[in-house]
Coordinates of C-alpha atoms and ligand atoms in Angstrom, one line a residue:
M125 CA -12.1 -11.3 14.5
P126 CA -10.0 -10.2 11.5
A127 CA -11.9 -9.4 8.3
P128 CA -12.0 -12.3 5.8
Y129 CA -10.0 -10.5 3.1
D130 CA -6.9 -8.4 3.4
L131 CA -6.1 -6.4 0.2
H132 CA -2.9 -4.7 1.2
S133 CA 0.3 -6.5 2.3
H134 CA 4.1 -6.4 1.6
T135 CA 6.8 -9.0 1.4
R136 CA 10.6 -8.8 1.4
L137 CA 10.5 -8.3 -2.3
S138 CA 9.7 -4.6 -1.4
D139 CA 9.8 -3.2 2.1
G140 CA 8.2 -6.0 4.0
I141 CA 10.2 -8.4 6.2
L142 CA 8.6 -11.8 5.4
S143 CA 9.2 -14.0 2.4
P144 CA 6.0 -14.4 0.3
K145 CA 5.8 -18.0 1.6
D146 CA 5.9 -17.0 5.3
L147 CA 3.4 -14.2 4.7
V148 CA 0.9 -16.6 3.1
A149 CA 1.4 -19.1 6.0
R150 CA 0.7 -16.3 8.5
A151 CA -2.4 -15.3 6.6
A152 CA -3.7 -18.9 6.5
A153 CA -3.0 -19.2 10.3
A154 CA -4.9 -15.9 10.9
G155 CA -7.9 -17.2 9.1
I156 CA -7.7 -14.9 6.1
R157 CA -9.6 -16.2 3.1
G158 CA -8.1 -13.9 0.5
L159 CA -4.8 -12.0 0.6
A160 CA -3.7 -9.5 -1.9
V161 CA 0.1 -9.3 -2.1
T162 CA 0.8 -5.7 -3.0
D163 CA 4.5 -4.9 -3.0
H164 CA 5.7 -1.5 -4.0
D165 CA 6.2 -1.3 -7.8
T166 CA 6.9 -5.1 -8.2
L167 CA 5.2 -8.4 -8.9
A168 CA 8.3 -10.3 -7.9
G169 CA 6.7 -11.9 -4.8
V170 CA 3.5 -13.1 -6.5
P171 CA 4.7 -16.4 -8.0
E172 CA 6.0 -17.7 -4.7
A173 CA 2.9 -16.5 -2.9
L174 CA 0.6 -18.2 -5.3
A175 CA 2.6 -21.5 -5.0
A176 CA 2.5 -21.2 -1.2
A177 CA -1.3 -20.9 -1.2
E178 CA -1.8 -24.2 -3.0
G179 CA -3.5 -26.6 -0.7
K180 CA -4.1 -23.9 1.9
P181 CA -7.4 -22.3 2.9
V182 CA -6.2 -18.9 1.7
R183 CA -6.4 -17.5 -1.8
V184 CA -3.7 -15.2 -3.0
I185 CA -4.7 -12.2 -5.2
P186 CA -1.9 -11.0 -7.4
G187 CA -1.5 -7.3 -6.6
I188 CA 0.7 -4.2 -6.5
E189 CA 1.1 -0.8 -4.9
L190 CA 2.2 1.6 -7.5
S191 CA 3.8 5.0 -6.6
V192 CA 2.3 7.6 -8.9
T193 CA 2.4 11.4 -9.2
H194 CA -0.6 13.7 -9.3
A195 CA -0.6 17.5 -9.1
G196 CA 3.1 17.4 -8.2
R197 CA 2.4 15.2 -5.2
E198 CA 3.0 11.5 -4.6
F199 CA 0.2 8.9 -4.2
H200 CA 0.0 5.1 -3.9
V201 CA -2.4 3.2 -6.1
L202 CA -3.2 -0.4 -5.4
G203 CA -3.9 -2.9 -8.1
F204 CA -5.8 -6.2 -7.5
F205 CA -6.6 -9.3 -9.6
L206 CA -3.6 -8.6 -11.9
D207 CA -2.4 -11.0 -14.6
P208 CA 1.1 -11.6 -13.2
G209 CA 2.3 -12.4 -16.7
S210 CA 1.1 -9.2 -18.3
P211 CA 3.8 -8.1 -20.7
S212 CA 2.8 -4.4 -20.7
L213 CA 3.0 -4.2 -16.9
A214 CA 6.3 -6.1 -16.9
V215 CA 7.8 -3.4 -19.1
L216 CA 6.6 -0.6 -16.9
L217 CA 7.8 -2.3 -13.7
E218 CA 11.2 -3.0 -15.2
R219 CA 11.6 0.7 -15.8
R220 CA 10.3 1.5 -12.3
R221 CA 12.8 -0.9 -10.8
D222 CA 15.7 0.8 -12.5
D223 CA 14.3 4.2 -11.5
R224 CA 14.2 3.1 -7.9
I225 CA 17.9 1.9 -8.0
S226 CA 19.0 5.3 -9.5
R227 CA 17.0 7.1 -6.8
V228 CA 18.7 5.1 -4.0
R229 CA 22.0 6.1 -5.5
E230 CA 21.0 9.8 -5.6
I231 CA 19.9 9.6 -2.0
L232 CA 23.3 8.1 -1.1
A233 CA 25.1 10.8 -2.9
K234 CA 23.1 13.4 -1.0
L235 CA 23.9 11.6 2.3
K236 CA 27.6 11.6 1.4
R237 CA 27.6 15.4 0.9
L238 CA 26.0 15.5 4.4
G239 CA 28.9 13.5 5.8
I240 CA 27.2 10.1 5.9
E241 CA 28.9 7.3 3.9
I242 CA 26.7 4.4 3.2
G243 CA 27.3 2.2 0.2
Y244 CA 24.8 0.9 -2.3
D245 CA 25.6 -2.7 -1.3
D246 CA 24.8 -1.8 2.4
V247 CA 21.3 -0.7 1.3
A248 CA 20.8 -3.6 -1.1
A249 CA 21.7 -6.0 1.8
M250 CA 18.6 -4.7 3.6
G251 CA 16.2 -6.0 1.0
D252 CA 16.0 -8.3 -2.0
I253 CA 17.2 -6.8 -5.3
S254 CA 15.1 -9.2 -7.3
G255 CA 12.2 -6.9 -6.1
T256 CA 12.4 -3.2 -5.5
L257 CA 14.4 -1.0 -3.1
G258 CA 13.1 2.1 -1.5
R259 CA 13.6 4.6 1.3
P260 CA 12.8 2.0 4.0
H261 CA 15.9 0.1 3.0
V262 CA 18.1 3.2 3.2
A263 CA 16.4 3.9 6.6
R264 CA 17.4 0.4 7.8
A265 CA 21.0 1.0 6.7
L266 CA 21.1 4.4 8.5
V267 CA 19.9 2.7 11.7
A268 CA 22.3 -0.2 11.3
H269 CA 25.2 2.2 10.9
G270 CA 24.2 4.3 13.9
H271 CA 23.0 7.4 12.0
A272 CA 19.5 7.2 13.3
G273 CA 17.9 5.6 16.3
S274 CA 14.8 4.4 14.5
L275 CA 13.3 4.2 11.1
D276 CA 11.0 7.1 12.0
E277 CA 14.0 9.2 12.9
A278 CA 15.7 8.2 9.7
F279 CA 12.7 9.5 7.7
A280 CA 12.3 12.6 9.9
R281 CA 16.0 13.6 9.8
W282 CA 17.1 12.5 6.4
L283 CA 14.7 10.8 4.0
G284 CA 11.2 12.3 4.3
R285 CA 9.8 15.0 2.1
G286 CA 11.5 18.3 3.1
S287 CA 14.5 16.5 4.7
P288 CA 18.0 17.1 3.3
A289 CA 18.5 13.7 1.6
Y290 CA 15.0 13.5 0.1
V291 CA 14.8 12.6 -3.6
P292 CA 11.4 12.5 -5.3
Y293 CA 10.4 9.7 -7.7
P294 CA 10.8 9.9 -11.4
R295 CA 7.3 10.7 -12.5
L296 CA 4.6 8.1 -13.3
H297 CA 1.4 10.0 -13.8
A298 CA -1.7 8.6 -12.0
K299 CA -3.5 8.1 -15.3
D300 CA -0.7 6.0 -16.7
G301 CA -0.3 3.9 -13.5
I302 CA -4.1 3.2 -13.4
A303 CA -4.0 2.4 -17.2
A304 CA -1.2 -0.1 -16.5
I305 CA -3.3 -1.8 -13.8
H306 CA -6.3 -2.0 -16.2
G307 CA -4.1 -3.3 -19.0
A308 CA -3.1 -6.2 -16.8
G309 CA -6.8 -7.0 -16.1
G310 CA -6.8 -5.4 -12.6
V311 CA -8.8 -3.1 -10.5
A312 CA -7.3 0.2 -9.1
S313 CA -7.8 1.5 -5.6
L314 CA -6.3 4.7 -4.1
A315 CA -4.3 3.5 -1.0
H316 CA -4.5 5.2 2.4
P317 CA -6.5 8.2 1.0
A318 CA -6.4 10.1 4.3
L319 CA -2.6 10.7 3.8
D320 CA -3.4 13.4 1.3
D321 CA -7.0 14.3 1.2
G322 CA -6.8 17.5 -0.6
D323 CA -9.7 19.1 -2.5
G324 CA -10.8 17.1 -5.5
V325 CA -8.1 14.4 -5.1
L326 CA -10.7 11.5 -5.3
E327 CA -12.6 13.2 -8.1
S328 CA -9.5 13.7 -10.3
F329 CA -8.3 10.1 -9.6
Q330 CA -11.8 9.0 -10.7
S331 CA -11.4 10.9 -13.9
A332 CA -8.1 9.1 -14.4
G333 CA -9.9 5.8 -14.2
L334 CA -9.8 4.9 -10.5
D335 CA -12.2 2.0 -9.6
A336 CA -12.1 2.1 -5.8
V337 CA -10.8 3.8 -2.6
E338 CA -9.1 2.1 0.3
A339 CA -11.7 2.9 3.0
W340 CA -10.3 0.4 5.6
H341 CA -6.7 1.1 6.5
P342 CA -4.9 1.0 9.9
S343 CA -4.4 4.8 9.7
H344 CA -8.1 5.4 9.6
G345 CA -10.3 5.8 12.7
A346 CA -13.9 4.7 12.6
S347 CA -15.1 8.2 11.5
Q348 CA -12.6 8.2 8.6
V349 CA -13.7 4.8 7.4
A350 CA -17.3 6.0 7.5
R351 CA -16.4 9.2 5.6
F352 CA -14.5 7.4 2.9
L353 CA -17.3 4.8 2.5
A354 CA -19.8 7.6 2.1
R355 CA -17.6 9.5 -0.4
A356 CA -17.0 6.3 -2.4
E357 CA -20.7 5.7 -2.5
S358 CA -21.6 9.2 -3.6
L359 CA -18.9 9.1 -6.4
G360 CA -19.8 5.6 -7.5
L361 CA -16.4 4.2 -6.5
L362 CA -16.0 0.8 -4.9
A363 CA -14.3 0.3 -1.5
S364 CA -11.2 -1.8 -0.6
G365 CA -9.5 -2.5 2.7
G366 CA -6.3 -4.0 4.0
S367 CA -3.8 -3.9 6.9
D368 CA -0.8 -2.6 4.9
Y369 CA 1.1 -5.4 6.7
H370 CA 4.9 -5.2 6.5
G371 CA 5.6 -8.0 8.9
T372 CA 7.8 -5.7 10.9
G373 CA 6.2 -6.6 14.2
E374 CA 5.8 -2.9 15.1
G375 CA 2.6 -1.4 16.5
E376 CA -0.7 -3.3 16.5
I377 CA -0.8 -4.1 12.8
A378 CA -2.1 -7.6 12.2
L379 CA -3.3 -9.3 9.0
G380 CA -7.0 -8.6 8.4
D381 CA -7.1 -5.8 10.9
P382 CA -8.5 -4.0 9.2
G383 CA -9.4 -5.9 6.1
C384 CA -12.1 -6.0 3.5
P385 CA -15.6 -7.4 4.1
A386 CA -16.8 -10.2 1.8
E387 CA -19.3 -8.0 0.0
A388 CA -16.8 -5.3 -0.9
F389 CA -14.3 -8.0 -2.0
A390 CA -17.0 -9.6 -4.3
A391 CA -17.7 -6.2 -5.9
L392 CA -14.0 -5.6 -6.6
E393 CA -13.7 -9.0 -8.1
A394 CA -16.7 -8.6 -10.3
R395 CA -15.2 -5.3 -11.6
S396 CA -12.0 -7.1 -12.5
R397 CA -13.9 -9.2 -14.9
R398 CA -15.3 -6.3 -16.8
P399 CA -14.2 -6.4 -20.4
S400 CA -11.7 -3.7 -21.4
P401 CA -11.5 -0.9 -22.5
R402 CA -13.4 0.5 -19.6
Ligands
AMP211 P1 9.5 4.9 -1.1 O1 8.5 4.0 -1.8 O2 10.9 4.5 -1.4 O3 9.2 6.3 -1.3 O4 9.2 4.6 0.4 C1 7.9 4.8 1.0 C2 7.6 3.8 2.0 O5 8.4 4.1 3.2 C3 6.2 3.8 2.5 O6 5.4 3.0 1.7 C4 6.2 3.3 3.9 O7 6.2 1.8 3.8 C5 7.6 3.7 4.3 N1 7.6 4.9 5.2 C6 7.2 6.1 4.9 N2 7.4 6.9 6.0 C7 7.9 6.2 7.0 C8 8.3 6.4 8.3 N3 8.2 7.6 8.9 N4 8.8 5.4 9.0 C9 8.9 4.2 8.5 N5 8.5 3.9 7.2 C10 8.1 4.8 6.5
FE212 FE1 5.8 0.2 2.4
FE213 FE1 1.5 3.0 0.7
ZN214 ZN1 1.6 -0.4 1.5

């Protein structure tokens, strides 16, 4: 049985495969009651997802997954219950979208110096430029042009941190990303916290305004889920959960597996209604 709520999913407006409409149809078919659409650095898929949920037994929660920098490292912060029309968030996201386009061009320039010629249009064709582009689109182009056998290999050989065509993000400090989520009426949760579980990471994100931690994620085994739930409780953070669904068909990832239990979802929603400033 999948969990009733899934608070982490991607569409083709970032690095997912499905259109927002198809994602929502799949969630409804899977029995999901609430789905947060959380594309990387864009809200572009939210209007179509909201429209697709009308008349269906699934509720769409406008969300996002923001790439932020903290202590010189990269983290992802999820935002839920956002006002999709927030002007302040729109300004920030427009800048991030341009930053991502410049970053793809820098990656392509590095690849060219390494003897690999891939055009910007080849990368853009792997996604939807009304949303955001990222390394996964470059990885798909590398595979399509025979420079890597798989997406994993493309990341390992060329695109991952420490690889020759790696380009870091222009900085968005964690505090500013979290403030942008709050400014749009949302709740902020640290995504897949096991990826970088260095000393004091959760504590410093909490000082930066974090509301919750993503305790349920496909990369977490049962003991990690228990550990993050315990740490959230001791810090006074809420817990979120989602499948990080990309619709790619790979692995065992299914909507709602894992997801977010109803009580945890209710606590997050209650927090979103807290009057600002918080
Ligand atoms: P970006 O936001 O452009 O830095 O790209 C990061 C995204 O790439 C992550 O959110 C994942 O969806 C994806 N990703 C990271 N590492 C890998 C990998 N080894 N294989 C496939 N996808 C990956
Ligand atoms: Fe992704
Ligand atoms: Fe992520
Ligand atoms: Zn994600």
